C-alpha angles and dihedrals in degrees: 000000000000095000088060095050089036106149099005125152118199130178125215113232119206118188094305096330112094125197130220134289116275133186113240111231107169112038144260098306115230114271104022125111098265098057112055088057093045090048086049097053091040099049081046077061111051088040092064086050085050095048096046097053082049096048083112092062104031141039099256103232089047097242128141119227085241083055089248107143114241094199136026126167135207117188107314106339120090132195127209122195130194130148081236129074093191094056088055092044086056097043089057096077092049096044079051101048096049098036088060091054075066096047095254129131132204105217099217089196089066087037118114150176117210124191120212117205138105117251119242114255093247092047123117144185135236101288088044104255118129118280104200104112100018099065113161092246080061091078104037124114134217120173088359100303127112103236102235110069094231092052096057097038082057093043092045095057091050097053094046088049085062097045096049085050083056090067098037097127085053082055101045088049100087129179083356082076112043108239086232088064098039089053082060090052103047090038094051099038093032117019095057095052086052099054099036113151086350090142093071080050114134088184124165118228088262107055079048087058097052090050091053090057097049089052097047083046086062097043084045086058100040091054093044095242101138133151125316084035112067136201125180121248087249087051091049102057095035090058092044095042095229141099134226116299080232096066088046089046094064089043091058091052096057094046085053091051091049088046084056101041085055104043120089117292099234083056111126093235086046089049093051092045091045086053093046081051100050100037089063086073108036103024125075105227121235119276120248126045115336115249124231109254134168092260106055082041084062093040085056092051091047085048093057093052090048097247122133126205106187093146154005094275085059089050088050086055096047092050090062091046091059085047087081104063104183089059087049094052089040082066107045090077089062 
């Protein structure tokens, strides 16, 4: 850290009154402001180094033929794709080796393969139950979500049941603590915990469904209207000021599709719905009954807004479309 902030003066700005210049001699400390920009731009760095010396093995950039991407970051967490498991177990030494010429180090115990596929109807585990629907990927987790929608819907209401019981003494305080109040306290503490990462949900109504009862058990609580009393689901909402999670779920989803329509087209989430676009037309989709997945969720969403997106020259339009943020706002309360 203190090779990437070598030689740099900062001032220290207090209300309107700024201090002198001083020379900075340890280092951007984790967690302000500084840091997070300058580890970005130095693990950029070491990842082009990385995907030079393994020119021989991927596409640099990582790019499929297909335009699918082989590789995307976030933070400090990087993913790596290939159809082989062999080519990634070899990659691991080398990521390792050159990551550790920029003082980075690859910690192997957090490292995983995951392998993506859909088990065969006739297919069992270990202990000889089916295996369709409960595939290992199912369960596992990146950026703190477990990777099948109905996994994580389930995950999330558990955690936030244990973080509403957290507050419960806020909660059993009544009048003594204004509901206004109370509301801030549960949306910031519970709710987000509740609707982490909701906007990449492929959820069916019913797991919806399930997360909307979960939500109004916690407002029944918070208002002290618990059974024997009753209140109505309108009632509810009205007196809470608030909507189904539901309703905001989908609005998180359409702000996430704009964000992706405008960002740059080499982007990894532009490449994969470029690909989505494109397979409809030149690839035969799987037999059986067709699986919930992120992409027929969005072409839902477009549906209902009467937009189609067939091909890429739909997705081209649509592109321009997103372009105008305060229209595509306008639709994500439909």
């Amino acid at each position: 850290r203190v090779a990437i902030t070598a030689g740099t003066k900062l001032k220290i700005k207090v209300k309107s009154t700024l201090s002198g210049e001083f020379i900075v001699t340890i280092g951007a400390f984790q967690g302000d402001s500084l840091s997070g920009n300058l580890f970005t731009l130095y693990l950029a760095a070491a990842l082009y180094h990385l995907r030079a010396v393994m020119s021989y093995l991927r596409p640099n950039p990582p790019i499929a033929e297909n335009l699918l991407p082989l590789e995307w970051e976030y933070a400090d967490d990087v993913d790596f794709v290939d159809e082989e498991k062999s080519n990634l177990e070899y990659m691991l030494p080398i990521c390792k080796e050159i990551l550790e010429e920029w003082n980075l180090f690859v910690n192997e115990s957090k490292t995983e393969f995951t392998h993506f596929y859909l088990a065969d109807k006739n297919e069992v585990d270990d202990k000889g139950e089916p295996l369709r629907g409960r595939e290992p990927w199912r369960s596992s987790i990146s950026l703190g979500s477990k990777l099948c929608s109905s996994e994580d819907v389930n995950r999330r209401c558990v955690l936030a049941n244990s973080a509403f019981q957290n507050y419960n003494k806020v909660w059993e305080q009544g009048n003594r603590i204004p509901l206004k109040t109370r509301l801030k306290i549960y949306e910031a503490q519970v709710v987000s915990i509740l609707m982490y990462n909701c906007n990449s949900w492929a959820a069916s109504k019913q797991l919806l469904h399930n997360l909307d009862v979960c939500h109004r058990n916690h407002l029944r609580r918070i208002i002290n209207m618990t059974y024997p009393n009753i209140i109505r689901n309108k009632t509810l909402y009205k007196r809470c000021d608030t909507v189904p999670l539901s309703e905001r779920v989908g609005c998180a989803r359409w702000r996430m599709l704009g964000h992706i329509l405008r960002s740059d087209n080499n982007s990894p989430a532009q490449l994969a719905l470029h690909f989505a676009v494109e397979s409809q037309s030149v690839m035969k989709g799987r037999v059986g009954r067709h699986q919930s997945n992120l992409f027929k969720t969005i072409l839902t969403d477009l549906s209902d807004r009467n937009i189609r997106l067939l091909n890429t020259d739909d997705l081209y339009d649509l592109r321009n479309f997103a372009l105008d943020r305060r229209q595509w706002r306008e639709l994500s309360k439909i």
